Coordinates of C-alpha atoms in Angstrom, one line a residue:
Chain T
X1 CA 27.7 -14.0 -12.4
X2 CA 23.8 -13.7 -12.8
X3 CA 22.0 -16.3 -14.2
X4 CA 20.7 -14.3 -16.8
X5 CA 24.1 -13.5 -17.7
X6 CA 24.8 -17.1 -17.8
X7 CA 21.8 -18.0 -20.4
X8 CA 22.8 -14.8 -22.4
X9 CA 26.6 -15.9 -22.8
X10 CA 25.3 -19.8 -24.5
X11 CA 25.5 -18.8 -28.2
X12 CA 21.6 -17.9 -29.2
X13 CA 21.5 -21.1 -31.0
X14 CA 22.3 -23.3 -28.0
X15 CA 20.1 -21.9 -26.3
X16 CA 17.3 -22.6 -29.0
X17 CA 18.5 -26.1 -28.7
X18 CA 17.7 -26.1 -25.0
X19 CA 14.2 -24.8 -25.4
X20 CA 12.9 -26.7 -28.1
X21 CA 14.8 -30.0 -27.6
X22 CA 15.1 -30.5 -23.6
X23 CA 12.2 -29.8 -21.8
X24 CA 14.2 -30.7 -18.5
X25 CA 16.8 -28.4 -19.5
X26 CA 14.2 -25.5 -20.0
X27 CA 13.1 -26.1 -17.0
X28 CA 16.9 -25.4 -15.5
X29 CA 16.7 -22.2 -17.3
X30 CA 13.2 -21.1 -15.9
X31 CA 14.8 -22.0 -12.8
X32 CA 17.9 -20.1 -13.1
X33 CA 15.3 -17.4 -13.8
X34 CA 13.7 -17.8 -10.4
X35 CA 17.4 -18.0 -8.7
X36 CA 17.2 -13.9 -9.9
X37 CA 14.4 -13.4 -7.5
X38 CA 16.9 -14.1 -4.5
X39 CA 15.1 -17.4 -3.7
X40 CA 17.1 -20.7 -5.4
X41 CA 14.8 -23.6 -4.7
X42 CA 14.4 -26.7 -7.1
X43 CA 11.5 -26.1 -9.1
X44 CA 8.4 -28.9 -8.1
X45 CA 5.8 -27.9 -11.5
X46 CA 8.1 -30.9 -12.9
X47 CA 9.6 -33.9 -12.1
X48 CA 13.3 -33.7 -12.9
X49 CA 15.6 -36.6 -13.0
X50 CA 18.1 -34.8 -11.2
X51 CA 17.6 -31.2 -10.1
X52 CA 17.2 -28.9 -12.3
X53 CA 19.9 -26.1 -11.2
X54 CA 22.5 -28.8 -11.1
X55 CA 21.9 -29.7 -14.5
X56 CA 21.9 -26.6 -16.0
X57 CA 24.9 -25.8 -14.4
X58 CA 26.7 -29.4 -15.5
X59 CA 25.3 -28.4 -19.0
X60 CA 26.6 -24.9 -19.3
X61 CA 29.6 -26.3 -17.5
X62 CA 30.3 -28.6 -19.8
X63 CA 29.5 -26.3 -22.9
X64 CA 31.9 -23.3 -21.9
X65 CA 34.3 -25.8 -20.4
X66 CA 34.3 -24.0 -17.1
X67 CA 36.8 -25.9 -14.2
X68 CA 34.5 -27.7 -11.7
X69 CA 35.9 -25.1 -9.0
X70 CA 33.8 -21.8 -10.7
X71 CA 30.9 -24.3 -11.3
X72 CA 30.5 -25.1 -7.5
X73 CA 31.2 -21.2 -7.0
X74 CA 28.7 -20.4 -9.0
X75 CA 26.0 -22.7 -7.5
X76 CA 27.1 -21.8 -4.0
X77 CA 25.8 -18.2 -4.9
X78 CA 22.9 -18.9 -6.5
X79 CA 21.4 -21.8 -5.0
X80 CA 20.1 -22.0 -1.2
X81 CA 22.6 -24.8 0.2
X82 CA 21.0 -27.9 2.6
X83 CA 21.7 -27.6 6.2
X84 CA 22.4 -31.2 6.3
X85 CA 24.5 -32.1 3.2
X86 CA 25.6 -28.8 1.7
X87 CA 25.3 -27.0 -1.6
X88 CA 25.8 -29.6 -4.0
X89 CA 22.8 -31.4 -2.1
X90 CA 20.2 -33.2 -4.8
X91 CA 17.9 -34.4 -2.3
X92 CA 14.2 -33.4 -2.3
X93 CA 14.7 -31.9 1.6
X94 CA 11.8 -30.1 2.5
X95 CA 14.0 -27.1 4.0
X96 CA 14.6 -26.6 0.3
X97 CA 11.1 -25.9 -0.5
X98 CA 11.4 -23.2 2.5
X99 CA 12.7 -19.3 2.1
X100 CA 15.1 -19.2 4.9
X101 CA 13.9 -16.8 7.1
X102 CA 16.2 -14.2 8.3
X103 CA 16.3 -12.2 12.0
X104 CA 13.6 -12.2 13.4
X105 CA 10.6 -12.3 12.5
X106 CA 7.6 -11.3 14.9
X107 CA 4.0 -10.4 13.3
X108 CA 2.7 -12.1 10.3
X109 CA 4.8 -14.3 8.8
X110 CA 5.7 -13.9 5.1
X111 CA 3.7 -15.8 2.4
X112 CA 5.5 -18.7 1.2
X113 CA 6.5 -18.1 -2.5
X114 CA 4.4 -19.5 -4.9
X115 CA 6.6 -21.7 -7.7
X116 CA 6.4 -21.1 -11.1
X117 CA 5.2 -23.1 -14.0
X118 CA 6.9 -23.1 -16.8
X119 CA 3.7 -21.7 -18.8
X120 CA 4.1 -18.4 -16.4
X121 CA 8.6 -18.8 -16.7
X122 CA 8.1 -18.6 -20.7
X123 CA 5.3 -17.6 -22.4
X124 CA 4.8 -19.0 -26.7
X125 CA 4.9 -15.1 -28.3
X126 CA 1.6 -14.4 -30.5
X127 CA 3.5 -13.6 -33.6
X128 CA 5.8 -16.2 -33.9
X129 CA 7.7 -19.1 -32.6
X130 CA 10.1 -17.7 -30.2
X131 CA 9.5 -17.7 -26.6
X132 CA 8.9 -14.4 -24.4
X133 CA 10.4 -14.5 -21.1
X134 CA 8.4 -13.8 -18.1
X135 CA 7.9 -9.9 -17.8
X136 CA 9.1 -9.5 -21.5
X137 CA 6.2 -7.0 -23.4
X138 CA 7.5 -7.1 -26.7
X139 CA 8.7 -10.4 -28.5
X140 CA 12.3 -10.3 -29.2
X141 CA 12.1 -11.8 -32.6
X142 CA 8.9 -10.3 -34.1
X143 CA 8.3 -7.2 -31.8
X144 CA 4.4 -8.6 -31.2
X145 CA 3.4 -6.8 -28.4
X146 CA 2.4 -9.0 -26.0
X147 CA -1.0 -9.6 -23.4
X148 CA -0.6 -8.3 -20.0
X149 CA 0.6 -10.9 -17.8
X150 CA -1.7 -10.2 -14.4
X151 CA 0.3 -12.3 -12.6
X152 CA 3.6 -10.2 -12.6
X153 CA 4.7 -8.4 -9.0
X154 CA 5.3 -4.5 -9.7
X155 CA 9.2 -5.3 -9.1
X156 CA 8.7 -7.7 -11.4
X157 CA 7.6 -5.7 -13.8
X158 CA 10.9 -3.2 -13.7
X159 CA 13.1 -6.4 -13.6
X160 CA 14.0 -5.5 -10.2
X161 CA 16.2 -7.8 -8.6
X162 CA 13.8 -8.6 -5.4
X163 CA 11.0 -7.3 -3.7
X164 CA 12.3 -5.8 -1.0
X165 CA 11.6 -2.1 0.1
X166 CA 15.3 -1.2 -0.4
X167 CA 15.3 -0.1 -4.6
X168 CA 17.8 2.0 -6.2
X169 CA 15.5 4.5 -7.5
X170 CA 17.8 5.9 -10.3
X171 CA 17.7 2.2 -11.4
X172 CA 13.4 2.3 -10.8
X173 CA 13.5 5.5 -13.3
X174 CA 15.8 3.8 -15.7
X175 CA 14.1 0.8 -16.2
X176 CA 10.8 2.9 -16.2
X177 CA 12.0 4.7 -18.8
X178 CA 13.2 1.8 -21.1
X179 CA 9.9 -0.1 -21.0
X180 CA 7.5 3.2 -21.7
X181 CA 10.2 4.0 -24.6
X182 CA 9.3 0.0 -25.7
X183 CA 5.6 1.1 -25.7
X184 CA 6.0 4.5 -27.3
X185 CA 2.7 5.5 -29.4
X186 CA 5.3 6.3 -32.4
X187 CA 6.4 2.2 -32.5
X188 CA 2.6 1.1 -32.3
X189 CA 1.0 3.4 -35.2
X190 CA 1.8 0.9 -37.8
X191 CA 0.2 -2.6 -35.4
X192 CA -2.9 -3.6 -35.9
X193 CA -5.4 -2.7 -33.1
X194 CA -5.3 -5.9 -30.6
X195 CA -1.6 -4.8 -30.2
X196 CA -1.9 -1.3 -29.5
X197 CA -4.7 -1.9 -26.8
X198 CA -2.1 -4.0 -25.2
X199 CA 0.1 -1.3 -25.5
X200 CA -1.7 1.1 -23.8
X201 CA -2.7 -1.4 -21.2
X202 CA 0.5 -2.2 -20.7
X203 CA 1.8 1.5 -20.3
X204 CA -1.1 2.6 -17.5
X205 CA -0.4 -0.2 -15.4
X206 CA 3.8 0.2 -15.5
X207 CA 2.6 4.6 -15.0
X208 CA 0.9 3.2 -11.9
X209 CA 3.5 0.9 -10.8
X210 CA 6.0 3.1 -10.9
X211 CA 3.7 5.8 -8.9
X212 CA 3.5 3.1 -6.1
X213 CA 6.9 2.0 -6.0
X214 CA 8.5 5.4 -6.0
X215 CA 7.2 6.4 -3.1
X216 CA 8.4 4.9 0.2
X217 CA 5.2 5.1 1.8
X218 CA 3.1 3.4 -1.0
X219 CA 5.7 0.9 -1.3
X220 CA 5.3 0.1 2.0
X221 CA 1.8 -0.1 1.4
X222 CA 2.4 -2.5 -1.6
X223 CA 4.8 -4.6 -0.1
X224 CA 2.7 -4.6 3.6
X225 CA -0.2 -5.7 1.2
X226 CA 1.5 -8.1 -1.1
X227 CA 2.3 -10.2 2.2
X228 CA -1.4 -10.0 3.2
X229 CA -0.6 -7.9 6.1
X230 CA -4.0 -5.5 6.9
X231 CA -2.0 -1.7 6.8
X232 CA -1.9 1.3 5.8
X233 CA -4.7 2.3 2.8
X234 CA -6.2 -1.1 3.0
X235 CA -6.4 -0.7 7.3
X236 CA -10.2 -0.2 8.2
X237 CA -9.5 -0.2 11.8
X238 CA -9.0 2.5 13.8
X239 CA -5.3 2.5 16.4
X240 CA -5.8 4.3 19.7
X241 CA -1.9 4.7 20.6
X242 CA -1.8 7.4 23.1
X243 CA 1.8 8.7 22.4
X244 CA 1.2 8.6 18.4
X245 CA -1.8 10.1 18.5
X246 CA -1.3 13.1 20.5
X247 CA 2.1 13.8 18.3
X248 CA -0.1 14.0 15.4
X249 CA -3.0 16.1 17.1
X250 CA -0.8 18.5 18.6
X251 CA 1.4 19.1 15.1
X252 CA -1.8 19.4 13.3
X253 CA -2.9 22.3 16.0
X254 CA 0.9 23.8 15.6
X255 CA 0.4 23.8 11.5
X256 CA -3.3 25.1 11.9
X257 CA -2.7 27.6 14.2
X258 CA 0.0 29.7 12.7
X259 CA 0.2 31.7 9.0
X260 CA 3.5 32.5 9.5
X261 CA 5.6 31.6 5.9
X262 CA 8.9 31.1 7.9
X263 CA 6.9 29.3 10.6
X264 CA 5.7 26.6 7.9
X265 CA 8.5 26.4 5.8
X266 CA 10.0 25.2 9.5
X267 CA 7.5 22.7 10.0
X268 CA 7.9 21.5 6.7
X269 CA 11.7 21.0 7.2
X270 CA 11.4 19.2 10.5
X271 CA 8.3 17.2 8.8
X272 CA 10.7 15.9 5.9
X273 CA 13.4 15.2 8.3
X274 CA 11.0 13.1 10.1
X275 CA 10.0 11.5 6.9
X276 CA 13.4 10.3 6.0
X277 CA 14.0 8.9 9.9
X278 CA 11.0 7.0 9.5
X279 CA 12.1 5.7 6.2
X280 CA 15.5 4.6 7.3
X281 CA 13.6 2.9 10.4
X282 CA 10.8 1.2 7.8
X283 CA 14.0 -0.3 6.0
X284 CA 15.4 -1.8 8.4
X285 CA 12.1 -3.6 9.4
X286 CA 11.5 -5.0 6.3
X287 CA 15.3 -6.2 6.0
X288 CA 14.9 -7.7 9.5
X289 CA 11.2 -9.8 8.4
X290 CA 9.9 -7.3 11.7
X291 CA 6.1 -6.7 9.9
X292 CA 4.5 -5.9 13.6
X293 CA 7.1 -2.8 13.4
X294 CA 6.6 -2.2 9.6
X295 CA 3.1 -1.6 10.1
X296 CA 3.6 0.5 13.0
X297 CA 6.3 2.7 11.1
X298 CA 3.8 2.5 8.0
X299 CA 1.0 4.1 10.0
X300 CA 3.4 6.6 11.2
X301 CA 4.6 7.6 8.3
X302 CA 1.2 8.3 7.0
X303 CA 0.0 10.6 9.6
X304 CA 3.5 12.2 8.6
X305 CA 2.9 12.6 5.3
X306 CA -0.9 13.6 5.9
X307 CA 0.9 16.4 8.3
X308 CA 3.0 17.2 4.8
X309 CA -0.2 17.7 2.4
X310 CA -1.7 20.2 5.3
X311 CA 1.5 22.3 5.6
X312 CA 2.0 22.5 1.8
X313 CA -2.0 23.4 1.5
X314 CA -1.4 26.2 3.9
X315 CA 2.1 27.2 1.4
X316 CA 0.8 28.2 -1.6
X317 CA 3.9 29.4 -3.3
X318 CA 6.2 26.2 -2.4
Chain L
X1 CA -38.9 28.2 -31.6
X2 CA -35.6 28.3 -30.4
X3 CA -35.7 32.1 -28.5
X4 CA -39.1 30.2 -27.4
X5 CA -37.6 27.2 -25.5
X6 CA -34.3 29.2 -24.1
X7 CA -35.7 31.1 -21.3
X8 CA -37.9 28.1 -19.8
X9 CA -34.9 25.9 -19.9
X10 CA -32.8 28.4 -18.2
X11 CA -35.2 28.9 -15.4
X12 CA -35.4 24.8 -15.2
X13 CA -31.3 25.2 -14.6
X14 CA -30.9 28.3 -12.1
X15 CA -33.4 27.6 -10.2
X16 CA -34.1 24.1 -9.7
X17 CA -36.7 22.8 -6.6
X18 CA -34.9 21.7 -3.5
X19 CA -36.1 17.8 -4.0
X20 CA -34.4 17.7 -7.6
X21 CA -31.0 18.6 -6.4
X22 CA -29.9 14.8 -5.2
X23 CA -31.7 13.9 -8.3
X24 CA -29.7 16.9 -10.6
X25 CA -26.4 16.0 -8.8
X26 CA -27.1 12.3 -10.1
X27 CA -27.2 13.2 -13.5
X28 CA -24.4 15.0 -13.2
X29 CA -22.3 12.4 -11.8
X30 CA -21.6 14.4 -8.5
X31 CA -22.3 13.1 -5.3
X32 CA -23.9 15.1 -2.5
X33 CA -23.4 15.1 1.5
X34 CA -26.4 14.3 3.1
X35 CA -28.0 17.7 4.9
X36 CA -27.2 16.7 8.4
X37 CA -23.2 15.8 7.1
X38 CA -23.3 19.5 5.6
X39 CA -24.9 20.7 9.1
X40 CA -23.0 19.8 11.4
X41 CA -19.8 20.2 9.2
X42 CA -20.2 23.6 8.9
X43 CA -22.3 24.1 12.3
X44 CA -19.9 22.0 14.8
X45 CA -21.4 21.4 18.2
X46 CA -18.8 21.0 21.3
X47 CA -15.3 21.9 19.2
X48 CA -13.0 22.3 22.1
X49 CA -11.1 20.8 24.8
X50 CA -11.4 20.5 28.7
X51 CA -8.3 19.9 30.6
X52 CA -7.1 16.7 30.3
X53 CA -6.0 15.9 33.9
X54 CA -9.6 16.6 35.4
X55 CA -10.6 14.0 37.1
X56 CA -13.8 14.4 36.0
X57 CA -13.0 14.1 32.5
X58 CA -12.6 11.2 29.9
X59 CA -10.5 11.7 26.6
X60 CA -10.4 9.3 23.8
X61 CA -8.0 9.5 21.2
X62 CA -8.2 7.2 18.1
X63 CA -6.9 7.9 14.8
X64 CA -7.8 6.3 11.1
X65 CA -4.4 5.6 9.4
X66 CA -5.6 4.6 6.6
X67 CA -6.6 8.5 5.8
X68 CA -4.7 9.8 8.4
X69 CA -7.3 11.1 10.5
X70 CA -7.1 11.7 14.5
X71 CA -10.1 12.5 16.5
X72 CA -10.5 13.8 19.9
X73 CA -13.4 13.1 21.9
X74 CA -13.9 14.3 25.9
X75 CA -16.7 13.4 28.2
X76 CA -17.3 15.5 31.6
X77 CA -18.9 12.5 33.8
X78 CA -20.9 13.5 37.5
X79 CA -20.4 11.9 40.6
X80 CA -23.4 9.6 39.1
X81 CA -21.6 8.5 35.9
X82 CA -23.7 10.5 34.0
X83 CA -22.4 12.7 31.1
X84 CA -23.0 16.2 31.7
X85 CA -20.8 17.6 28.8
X86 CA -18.9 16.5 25.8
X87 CA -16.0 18.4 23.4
X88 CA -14.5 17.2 20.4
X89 CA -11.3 17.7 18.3
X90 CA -11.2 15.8 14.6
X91 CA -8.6 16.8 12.1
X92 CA -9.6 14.6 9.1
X93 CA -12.2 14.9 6.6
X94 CA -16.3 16.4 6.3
X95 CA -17.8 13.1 7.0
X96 CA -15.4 12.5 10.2
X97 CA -16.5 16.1 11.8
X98 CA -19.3 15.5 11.4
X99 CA -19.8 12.2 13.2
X100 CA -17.7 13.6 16.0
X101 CA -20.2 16.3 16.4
X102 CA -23.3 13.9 16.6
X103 CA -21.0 11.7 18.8
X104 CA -20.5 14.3 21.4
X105 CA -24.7 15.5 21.3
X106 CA -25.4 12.0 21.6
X107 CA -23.4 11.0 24.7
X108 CA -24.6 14.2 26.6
X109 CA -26.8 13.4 29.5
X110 CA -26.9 9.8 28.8
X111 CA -24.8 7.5 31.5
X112 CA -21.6 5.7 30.6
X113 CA -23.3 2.5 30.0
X114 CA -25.8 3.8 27.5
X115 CA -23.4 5.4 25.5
X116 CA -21.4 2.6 25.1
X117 CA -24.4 1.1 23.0
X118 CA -23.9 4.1 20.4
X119 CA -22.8 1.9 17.2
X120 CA -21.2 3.6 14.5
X121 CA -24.1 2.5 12.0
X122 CA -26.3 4.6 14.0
X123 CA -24.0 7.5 13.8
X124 CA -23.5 6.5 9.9
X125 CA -27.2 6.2 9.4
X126 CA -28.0 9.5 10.5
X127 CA -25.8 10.9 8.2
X128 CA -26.7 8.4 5.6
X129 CA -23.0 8.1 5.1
X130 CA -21.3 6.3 2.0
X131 CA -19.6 2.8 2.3
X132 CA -16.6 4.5 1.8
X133 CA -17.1 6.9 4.5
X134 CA -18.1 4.2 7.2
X135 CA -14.5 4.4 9.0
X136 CA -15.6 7.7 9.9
X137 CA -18.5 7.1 12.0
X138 CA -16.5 3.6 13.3
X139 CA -13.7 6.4 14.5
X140 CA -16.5 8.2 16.6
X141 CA -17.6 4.9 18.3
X142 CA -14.6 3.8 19.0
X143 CA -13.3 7.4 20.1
X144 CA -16.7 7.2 22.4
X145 CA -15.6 4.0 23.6
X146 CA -11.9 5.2 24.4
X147 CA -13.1 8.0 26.5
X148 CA -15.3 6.0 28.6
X149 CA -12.6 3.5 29.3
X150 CA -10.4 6.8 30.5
X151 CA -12.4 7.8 33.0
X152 CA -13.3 4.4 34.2
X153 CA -9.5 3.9 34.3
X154 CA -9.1 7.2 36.2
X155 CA -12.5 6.5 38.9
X156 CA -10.7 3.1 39.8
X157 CA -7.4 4.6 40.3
X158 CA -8.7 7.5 42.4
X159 CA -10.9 4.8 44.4
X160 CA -7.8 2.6 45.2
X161 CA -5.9 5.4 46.4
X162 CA -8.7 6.6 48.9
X163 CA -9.4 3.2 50.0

C-alpha cells in the first residue's frame, strides 16, 4: 500500500486533525510523502521525539486497528531498514541519512537528496485555509490556482513515482493530460488575473516538461543534468573517440551521398533500430548508477539522432 | 504628400548601402554571419580526404556532442615536420565549416609546433563568431591538435621499427 493511499483512507477529518493539531504528526505525513519518492529516510527539518515514519504508522495503526504484523509489513516496504538493527530501527544512524547505492557506481556519483521542509511538503493555499500538497496547482477546497513552485523536479511535476529514466509513457501522457485539463483556459475565464497568469505559467512549463521527458534522449539529458553530470546539450567539450567518430562520419557520407528514396527509408530503419538499442543500453545504465556509461550512450545517441534529422531532411514526403 | 514620400522610402528599402546591412539586420532582429563565416562557408578551401594510412599523413577526428557535429581534419607533414597540405571534412553547422576551412589554410606551411599555438579564439576572432558559436572554432583547435598528435604517434612508431 502507498503511502498516499494510506493518508487518503484516514477519514478527511482525521486527517485535518493531524495537520492542524500535531505538528509532529504532519511531519509523518510529509514524510510518508517523501517515502513516494523511493527514498524512506527520517526527515531532519525537525526534531521528532520518535521518528516520524514510526509514528505515523503507530497512529494510523492504531486508528484503523491494523494487526501489528501488516504495520511492520508496511514499514518494511516503505522505509529503508538499518543494517545494524533492522527496520523497526529508531536510531539517528547516519546510513539512514544515506541513499543506498545500488551496483555499481563508477563516474560521478549521485547528489545526495536534499530533505524537505515542511514549508516545501505542504504549502498554506492563497484562497483559503486548507493545505496544498507539494506539486498540487489547484487548491482542493477553493480551486485557487496556485504559484509555481520552482523547486519541483519535472517527475515531480507528473507525480511520477521516481526519477529514474525508466517512465511508462502512457502513464507520462495521462498525467499530462489531467493537469493541462486542470489548467484549461475555459476553468480560468471567470479568476481574477494573478490566477490566470499562474495558469498559463503553469501550463508552458508542464508543455515543456513533458517535451523533455518524452523523449529518451532529452531525458537523458535532464536526468544527466539534474545529477550535475556535464553531458549531452550542456557538454562544451569536444570527444575525440576514434571508433564513434568515424561511425558517425562515415553514416553521414552514406546518407549524403545517396538520393535514392528506398536507400533512405533503409537508413532510417536501421537508424531507429539503433536508437532503440541504444535506449535499452541507456536504461540499464541509469538502473545500474553507471553515469561514465550514461554519458557515453547519451553522446551516442545524439550523433544518432542528429543522423535521424539529416535522413528525414533528405525525405521530404515521410 | 503621401505619393511624395513612397518612392524615396522604397529606394531606402531595396537598395540599402552595404555598411547599413548589420545595422538593417539589427533592427530587424536577425542576426548576420560575419563576411569571412559566409566566405568560406560557401567557398570551402581543402574539402577532401587523403588516405588515411599514409604515413605522411595526420587525421584528427573530434566531434561536438552537444550539436552533434564531427569534423575531420588531415595534415600532409614533410620529412621536416612541416605541413605541406591540409583537407578537411565537417558535417555540422555554417560556423563549424567554416572554422575548419581557416583551420586547414592556417596550418599549411607552418611546422607542427607552430600550429599547435593556433587557439580557437583566433580562429573565432577572425570570424568574429557568436558566444554561442565558440564550440565551433574550439572543435577546429582541438581537431588541429588531434591530427598533429596522429602523425607524431605514427613518426615514433615508424622510428622504433627501423631502429
Amino acid at each position: 500500500m502507498s503511502a498516499r493511499r494510506l493518508a487518503s483512507l484516514l477519514p478527511k477529518s482525521c486527517l485535518e486533525l493531524v495537520v492542524w493539531g500535531q505538528p509532529r504528526l504532519l511531519g509523518a505525513l510529509a514524510q510518508s510523502e517523501a517515502a513516494l519518492d523511493g527514498n524512506c529516510r527520517p526527515s531532519t527539518s525537525y526534531s521528532p521525539a520518535e521518528p516520524a515514519t514510526s509514528l505515523a504508522v503507530r497512529q494510523y495503526a492504531s486508528r484503523a486497528q491494523l494487526s501489528s504484523s501488516s504495520v511492520t509489513q508496511w514499514r518494511t516496504a516503505h522505509t529503508a531498514a538499518c543494517p545494524q538493527h533492522g527496520p523497526a530501527c529508531a536510531h539517528d544512524h547516519a546510513h539512514h541519512q544515506q541513499p543506498q547505492q545500488s551496483g555499481a557506481a563508477s563516474g560521478a556519483k549521485p547528489a545526495p537528496r536534499r530533505v524537505l521542509t515542511l514549508e516545501e511538503v505542504e504549502k498554506a493555499c492563497r484562497g483559503c485555509d486548507k493545505l496544498v500538497k507539494r506539486g498540487g496547482l489547484v487548491c482542493n477546497g477553493c480551486a485557487t490556482v496556485q504559484p509555481p513552485d520552482e523547486s519541483l523536479s519535472y517527475f515531480e511535476l507528473f507525480s511520477l513515482p521516481d526519477s529514474s529514466f525508466d517512465i511508462d509513457p502512457q502513464l507520462l501522457e495521462k498525467r499530462y493530460k489531467q493537469l493541462q485539463w486542470n489548467l484549461h483556459p475555459d476553468k480560468m475565464g471567470h479568476k481574477p488575473p494573478q490566477e490566470r497568469e499562474f495558469s498559463a505559467q503553469h501550463a508552458s512549463v508542464i508543455n515543456l516538461a513533458y517535451s523533455i521527458l518524452k523523449s529518451p534522449l532529452s531525458r537523458a539529458n535532464y536526468l544527466l543534468a539534474s545529477k550535475g553530470v556535464n553531458a549531452g546539450e550542456a557538454f562544451e567539450g569536444t570527444i575525440d573517440d576514434p571508433e564513434l567518430l568515424m561511425e558517425v562520419l562515415e553514416a553521414r557520407e552514406e546518407v549524403e551521398g545517396t538520393d535514392d528514396p528506398a536507400a533512405l527509408a533503409q537508413l532510417l530503419a536501421h537508424n531507429r533500430r539503433q536508437q532503440e538499442g541504444l535506449v535499452g543500453r541507456l536504461s540499464a545504465a541509469f538502473r545500474a548508477g553507471d553515469m561514465g556509461a550514461a554519458v557515453s550512450l547519451t553522446h551516442q545517441l545524439q550523433y544518432v539522432a542528429k543522423l535521424e534529422q539529416e535522413i528525414v531532411k533528405k525525405l521530404p514526403q515521410l | 504628400m503621401l505619393a511624395s514620400l513612397l518612392p524615396s522610402a522604397a529606394s531606402a528599402l531595396s537598395a540599402p548601402a552595404v555598411g547599413a546591412l548589420p545595422l538593417l539586420a539589427q533592427q530587424l532582429g536577425r542576426r548576420l554571419y560575419h563576411k569571412n563565416v559566409v566566405e568560406h562557408y560557401e567557398r570551402p578551401r581543402n574539402v577532401g580526404s587523403f588516405d588515411k594510412s599514409d604515413p605522411d599523413v595526420g587525421t584528427g577526428l573530434v566531434g561536438a556532442p552537444a550539436c552533434g557535429d564531427v569534423m575531420k581534419l588531415q595534415i600532409k607533414v614533410d620529412e621536416q615536420g612541416n605541413i605541406v597540405d591540409a583537407r578537411f571534412k565537417t558535417f555540422g553547422c555554417g560556423s563549424a565549416i567554416a572554422s575548419s576551412s581557416v583551420a586547414t589554410e592556417w596550418v599549411k606551411g607552418k611546422s607542427l609546433d607552430e600550429v599547435l599555438k593556433i587557439k580557437n579564439s583566433d580562429i573565432a576572432k577572425h570570424l568574429s563568431l557568436p558566444p554561442v558559436k565558440l564550440h565551433c572554432s574550439m572543435l577546429a583547435e582541438d581537431a588541429i591538435k588531434a591530427a598533429v598528435k596522429d602523425i607524431q604517434a605514427k613518426r615514433t612508431k615508424t622510428a622504433t621499427a627501423a631502429a
